[in-house]
GROMACS .gro file of C-alpha atoms in nm:
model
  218
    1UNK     CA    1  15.777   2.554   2.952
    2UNK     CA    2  15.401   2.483   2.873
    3UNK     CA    3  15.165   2.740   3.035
    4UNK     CA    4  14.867   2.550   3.176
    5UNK     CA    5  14.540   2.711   3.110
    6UNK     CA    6  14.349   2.866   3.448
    7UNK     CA    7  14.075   2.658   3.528
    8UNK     CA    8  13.772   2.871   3.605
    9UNK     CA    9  13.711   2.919   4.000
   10UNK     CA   10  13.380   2.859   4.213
   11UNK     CA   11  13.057   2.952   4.015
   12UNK     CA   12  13.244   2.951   3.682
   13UNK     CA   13  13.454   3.316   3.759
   14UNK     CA   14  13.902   3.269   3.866
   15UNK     CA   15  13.954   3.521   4.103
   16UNK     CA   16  14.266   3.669   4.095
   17UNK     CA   17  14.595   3.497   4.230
   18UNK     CA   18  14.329   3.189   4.294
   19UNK     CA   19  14.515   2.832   4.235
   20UNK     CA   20  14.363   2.659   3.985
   21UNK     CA   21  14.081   2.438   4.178
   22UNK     CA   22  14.129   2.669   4.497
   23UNK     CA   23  13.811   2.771   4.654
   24UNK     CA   24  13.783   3.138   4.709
   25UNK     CA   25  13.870   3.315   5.035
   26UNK     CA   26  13.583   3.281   5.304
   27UNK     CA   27  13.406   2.970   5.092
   28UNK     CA   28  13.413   2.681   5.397
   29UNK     CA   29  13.254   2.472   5.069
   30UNK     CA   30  12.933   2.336   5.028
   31UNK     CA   31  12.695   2.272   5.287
   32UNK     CA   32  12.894   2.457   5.564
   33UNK     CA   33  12.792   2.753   5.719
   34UNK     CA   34  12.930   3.054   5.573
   35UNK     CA   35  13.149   3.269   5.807
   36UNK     CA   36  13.229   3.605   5.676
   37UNK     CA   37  13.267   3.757   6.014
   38UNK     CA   38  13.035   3.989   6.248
   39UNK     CA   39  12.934   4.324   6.082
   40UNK     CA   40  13.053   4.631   6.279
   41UNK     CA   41  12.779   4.753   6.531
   42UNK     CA   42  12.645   5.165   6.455
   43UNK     CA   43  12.784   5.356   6.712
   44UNK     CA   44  12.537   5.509   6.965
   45UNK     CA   45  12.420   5.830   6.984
   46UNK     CA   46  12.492   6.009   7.265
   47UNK     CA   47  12.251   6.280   7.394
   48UNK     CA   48  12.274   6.601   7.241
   49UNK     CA   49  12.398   6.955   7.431
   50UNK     CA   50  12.103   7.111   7.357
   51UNK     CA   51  11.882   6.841   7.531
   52UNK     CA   52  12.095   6.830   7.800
   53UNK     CA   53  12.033   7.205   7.886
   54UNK     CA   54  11.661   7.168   7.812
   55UNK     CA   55  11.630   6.969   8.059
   56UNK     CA   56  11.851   7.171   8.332
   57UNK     CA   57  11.588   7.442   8.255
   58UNK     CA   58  11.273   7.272   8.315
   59UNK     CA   59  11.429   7.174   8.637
   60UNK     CA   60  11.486   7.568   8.731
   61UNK     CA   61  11.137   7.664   8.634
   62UNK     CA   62  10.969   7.410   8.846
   63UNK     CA   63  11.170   7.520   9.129
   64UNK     CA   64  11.064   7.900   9.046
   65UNK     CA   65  10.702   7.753   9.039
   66UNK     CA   66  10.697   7.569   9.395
   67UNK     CA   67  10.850   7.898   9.512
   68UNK     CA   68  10.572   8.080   9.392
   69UNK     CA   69  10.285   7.861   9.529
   70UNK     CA   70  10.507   7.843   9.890
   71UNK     CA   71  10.496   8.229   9.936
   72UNK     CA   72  10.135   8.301   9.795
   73UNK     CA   73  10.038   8.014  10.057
   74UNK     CA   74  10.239   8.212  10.332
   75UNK     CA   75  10.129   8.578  10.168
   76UNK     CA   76   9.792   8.464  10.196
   77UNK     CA   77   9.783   8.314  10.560
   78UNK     CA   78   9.916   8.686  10.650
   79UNK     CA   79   9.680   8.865  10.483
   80UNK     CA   80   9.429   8.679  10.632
   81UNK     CA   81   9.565   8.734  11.013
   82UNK     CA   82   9.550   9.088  10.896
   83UNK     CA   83   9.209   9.092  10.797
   84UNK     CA   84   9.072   8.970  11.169
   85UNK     CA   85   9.232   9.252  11.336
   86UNK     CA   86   8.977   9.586  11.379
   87UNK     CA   87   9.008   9.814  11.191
   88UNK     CA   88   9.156  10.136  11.389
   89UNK     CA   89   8.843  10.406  11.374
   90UNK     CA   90   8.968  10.800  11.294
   91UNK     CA   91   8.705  10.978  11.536
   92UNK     CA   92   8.930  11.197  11.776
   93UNK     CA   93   8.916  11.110  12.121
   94UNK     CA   94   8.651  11.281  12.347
   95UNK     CA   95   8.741  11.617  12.560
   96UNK     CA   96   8.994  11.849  12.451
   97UNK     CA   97   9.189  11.614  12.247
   98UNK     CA   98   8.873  11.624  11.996
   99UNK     CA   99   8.874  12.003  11.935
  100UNK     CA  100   9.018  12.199  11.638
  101UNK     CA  101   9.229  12.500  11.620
  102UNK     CA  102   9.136  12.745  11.887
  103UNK     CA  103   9.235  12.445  12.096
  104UNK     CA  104   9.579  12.584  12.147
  105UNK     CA  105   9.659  12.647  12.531
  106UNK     CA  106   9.813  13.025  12.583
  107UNK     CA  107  10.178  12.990  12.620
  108UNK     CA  108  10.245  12.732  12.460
  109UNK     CA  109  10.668  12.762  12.418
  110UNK     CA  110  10.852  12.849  12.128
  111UNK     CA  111  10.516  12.987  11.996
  112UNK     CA  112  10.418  13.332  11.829
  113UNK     CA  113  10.275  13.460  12.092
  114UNK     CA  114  10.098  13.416  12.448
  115UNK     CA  115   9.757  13.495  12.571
  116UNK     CA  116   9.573  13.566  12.851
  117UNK     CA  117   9.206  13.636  12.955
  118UNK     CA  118   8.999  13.701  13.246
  119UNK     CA  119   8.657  13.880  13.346
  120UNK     CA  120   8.583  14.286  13.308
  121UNK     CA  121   8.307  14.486  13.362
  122UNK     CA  122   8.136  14.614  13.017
  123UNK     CA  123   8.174  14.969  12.925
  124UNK     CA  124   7.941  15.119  12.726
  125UNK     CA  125   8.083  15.356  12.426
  126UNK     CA  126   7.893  15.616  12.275
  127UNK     CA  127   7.848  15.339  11.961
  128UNK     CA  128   7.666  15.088  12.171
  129UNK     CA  129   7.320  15.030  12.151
  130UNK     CA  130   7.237  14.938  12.554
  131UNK     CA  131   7.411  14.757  12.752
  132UNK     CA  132   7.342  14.405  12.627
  133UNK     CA  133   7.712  14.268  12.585
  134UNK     CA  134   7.968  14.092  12.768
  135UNK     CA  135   8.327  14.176  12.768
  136UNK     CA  136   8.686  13.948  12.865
  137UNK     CA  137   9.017  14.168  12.918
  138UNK     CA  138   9.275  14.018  12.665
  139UNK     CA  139   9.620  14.083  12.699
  140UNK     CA  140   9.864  13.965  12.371
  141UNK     CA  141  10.229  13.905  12.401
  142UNK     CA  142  10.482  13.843  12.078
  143UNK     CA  143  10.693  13.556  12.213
  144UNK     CA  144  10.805  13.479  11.886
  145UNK     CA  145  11.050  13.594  11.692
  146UNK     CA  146  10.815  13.788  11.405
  147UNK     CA  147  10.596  14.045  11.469
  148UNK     CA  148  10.240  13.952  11.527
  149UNK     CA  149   9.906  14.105  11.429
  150UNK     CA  150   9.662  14.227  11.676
  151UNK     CA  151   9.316  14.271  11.563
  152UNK     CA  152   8.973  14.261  11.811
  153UNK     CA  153   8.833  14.067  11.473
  154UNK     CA  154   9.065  13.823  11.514
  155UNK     CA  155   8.975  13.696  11.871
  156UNK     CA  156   8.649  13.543  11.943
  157UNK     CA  157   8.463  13.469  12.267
  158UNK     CA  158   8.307  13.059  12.384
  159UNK     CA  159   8.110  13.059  12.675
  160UNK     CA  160   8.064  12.797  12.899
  161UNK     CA  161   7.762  12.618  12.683
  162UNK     CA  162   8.048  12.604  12.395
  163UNK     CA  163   7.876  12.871  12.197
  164UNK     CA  164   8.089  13.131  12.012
  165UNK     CA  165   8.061  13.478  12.007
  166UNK     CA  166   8.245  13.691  11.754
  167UNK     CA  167   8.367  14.009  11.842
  168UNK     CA  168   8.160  14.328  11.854
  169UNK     CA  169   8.346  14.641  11.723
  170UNK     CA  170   8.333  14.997  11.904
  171UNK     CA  171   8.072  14.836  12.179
  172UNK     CA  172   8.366  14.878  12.487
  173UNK     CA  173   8.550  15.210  12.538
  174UNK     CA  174   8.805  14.966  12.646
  175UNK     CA  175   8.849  14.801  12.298
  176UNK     CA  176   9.157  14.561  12.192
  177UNK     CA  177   9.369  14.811  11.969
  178UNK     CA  178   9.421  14.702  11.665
  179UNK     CA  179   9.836  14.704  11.565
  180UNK     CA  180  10.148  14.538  11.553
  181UNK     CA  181  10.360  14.364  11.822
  182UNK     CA  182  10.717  14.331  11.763
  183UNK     CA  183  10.891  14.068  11.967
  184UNK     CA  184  10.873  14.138  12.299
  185UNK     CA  185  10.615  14.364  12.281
  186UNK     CA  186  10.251  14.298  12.442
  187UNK     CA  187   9.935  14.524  12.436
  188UNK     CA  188   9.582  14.443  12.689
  189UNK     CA  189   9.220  14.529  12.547
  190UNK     CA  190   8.837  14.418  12.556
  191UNK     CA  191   8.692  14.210  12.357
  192UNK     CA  192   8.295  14.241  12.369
  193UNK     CA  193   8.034  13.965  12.249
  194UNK     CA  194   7.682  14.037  12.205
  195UNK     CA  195   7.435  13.958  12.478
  196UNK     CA  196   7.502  13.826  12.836
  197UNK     CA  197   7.678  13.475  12.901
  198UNK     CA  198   7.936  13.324  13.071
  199UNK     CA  199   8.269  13.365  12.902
  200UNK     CA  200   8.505  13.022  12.902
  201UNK     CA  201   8.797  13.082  12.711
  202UNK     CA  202   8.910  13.347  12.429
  203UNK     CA  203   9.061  13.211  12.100
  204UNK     CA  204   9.320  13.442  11.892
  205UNK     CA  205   9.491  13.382  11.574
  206UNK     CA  206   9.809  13.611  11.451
  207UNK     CA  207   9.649  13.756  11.166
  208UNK     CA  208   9.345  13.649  10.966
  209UNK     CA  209   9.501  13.281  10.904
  210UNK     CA  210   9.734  13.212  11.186
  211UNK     CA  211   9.712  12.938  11.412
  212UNK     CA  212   9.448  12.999  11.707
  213UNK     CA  213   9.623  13.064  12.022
  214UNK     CA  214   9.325  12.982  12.322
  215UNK     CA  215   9.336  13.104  12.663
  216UNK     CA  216   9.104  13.047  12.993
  217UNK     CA  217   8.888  13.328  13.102
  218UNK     CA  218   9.004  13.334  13.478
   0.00000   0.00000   0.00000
């Protein structure tokens, strides 16, 4: 059997298992359109994780931020209300209310002890020089349950212009002894202020530092 030659293909080149004469595969021949079929599109890119959550937190900060500016609007309308109101003013109300310590009415309950005041006649003592004082008869009573410290300097005189006379020592024979009261126990005294007024009330602490304990001069 003769072998017959292979007749070169299209453009001078046989492709392999090409008859001789045979266009190659895809050729539609000359002047026709060439069809080789529609290239495969890229495939899209979807959108990241990571942009995803950016996103979810720019969301949650601009909600933070138009909660912010909602409650400094509403802090602000308050502290505005609260500026239009007075002020409330510290000065103590007039009359007794006003007064300090020695404001303390006698027997007052549950207190360290009780006083009570009221008009006697001055008596001279061999110490006094005239007869140019004023005396109230003090009586002291420990209510409490400590003892309580009776001393003439500790009591102190206001007459009835508000001044305050502090006790003269040795001027009455009748003079406020000076001790110690345990509970229970009460002791009665003078206490003399220099010159002539009107006595008002008498003011006595327990001890040097104790709270004043006041009573009326009746």
């Amino acid at each position: 059997m003769t072998q017959q030659p292979q007749q070169p293909g299209w453009n001078g080149q046989q492709q392999p298992g090409q008859q001789p004469g045979q266009p190659p595969q895809g050729w539609a021949g000359p002047g026709a359109p060439q069809q080789w079929g529609v290239p495969p599109q890229p495939p899209k890119k979807k959108a990241g994780a990571g942009k995803i959550i950016g996103l979810g937190c720019l969301g949650v900060v601009g909600l933070f931020v138009v909660i912010g500016i909602a409650a400094a609007v509403a802090g602000g309308g308050d502290s505005d209300e609260g500026s239009k109101k007075p002020a409330a003013t510290g000065s103590a109300p007039k009359g007794d209310g006003g007064r300090k310590g020695d404001d303390a009415k006698a027997g007052t309950p549950g207190g360290p002890m009780q006083v009570t005041a009221k008009k006697a006649a001055f008596k001279k003592s061999i110490l006094a020089d005239g007869d140019n004082y004023t005396s109230v008869s003090v009586t002291i009573a420990a209510t409490g349950k400590a003892e309580v410290d009776v001393n003439p300097l500790y009591c102190s005189i206001i007459d009835s212009t508000g001044s305050k006379h502090a006790a003269e020592l040795a001027m009455d024979e009748d003079q406020l002894d000076t001790t110690k009261l345990a509970p229970g126990e009460k002791t009665t005294g003078s206490i003399t202020g220099k010159g002539r007024f009107s006595p008002k009330y008498v003011s006595c602490t327990d001890g040097l530092v104790g709270d004043a304990v006041r009573a009326d001069v009746s």
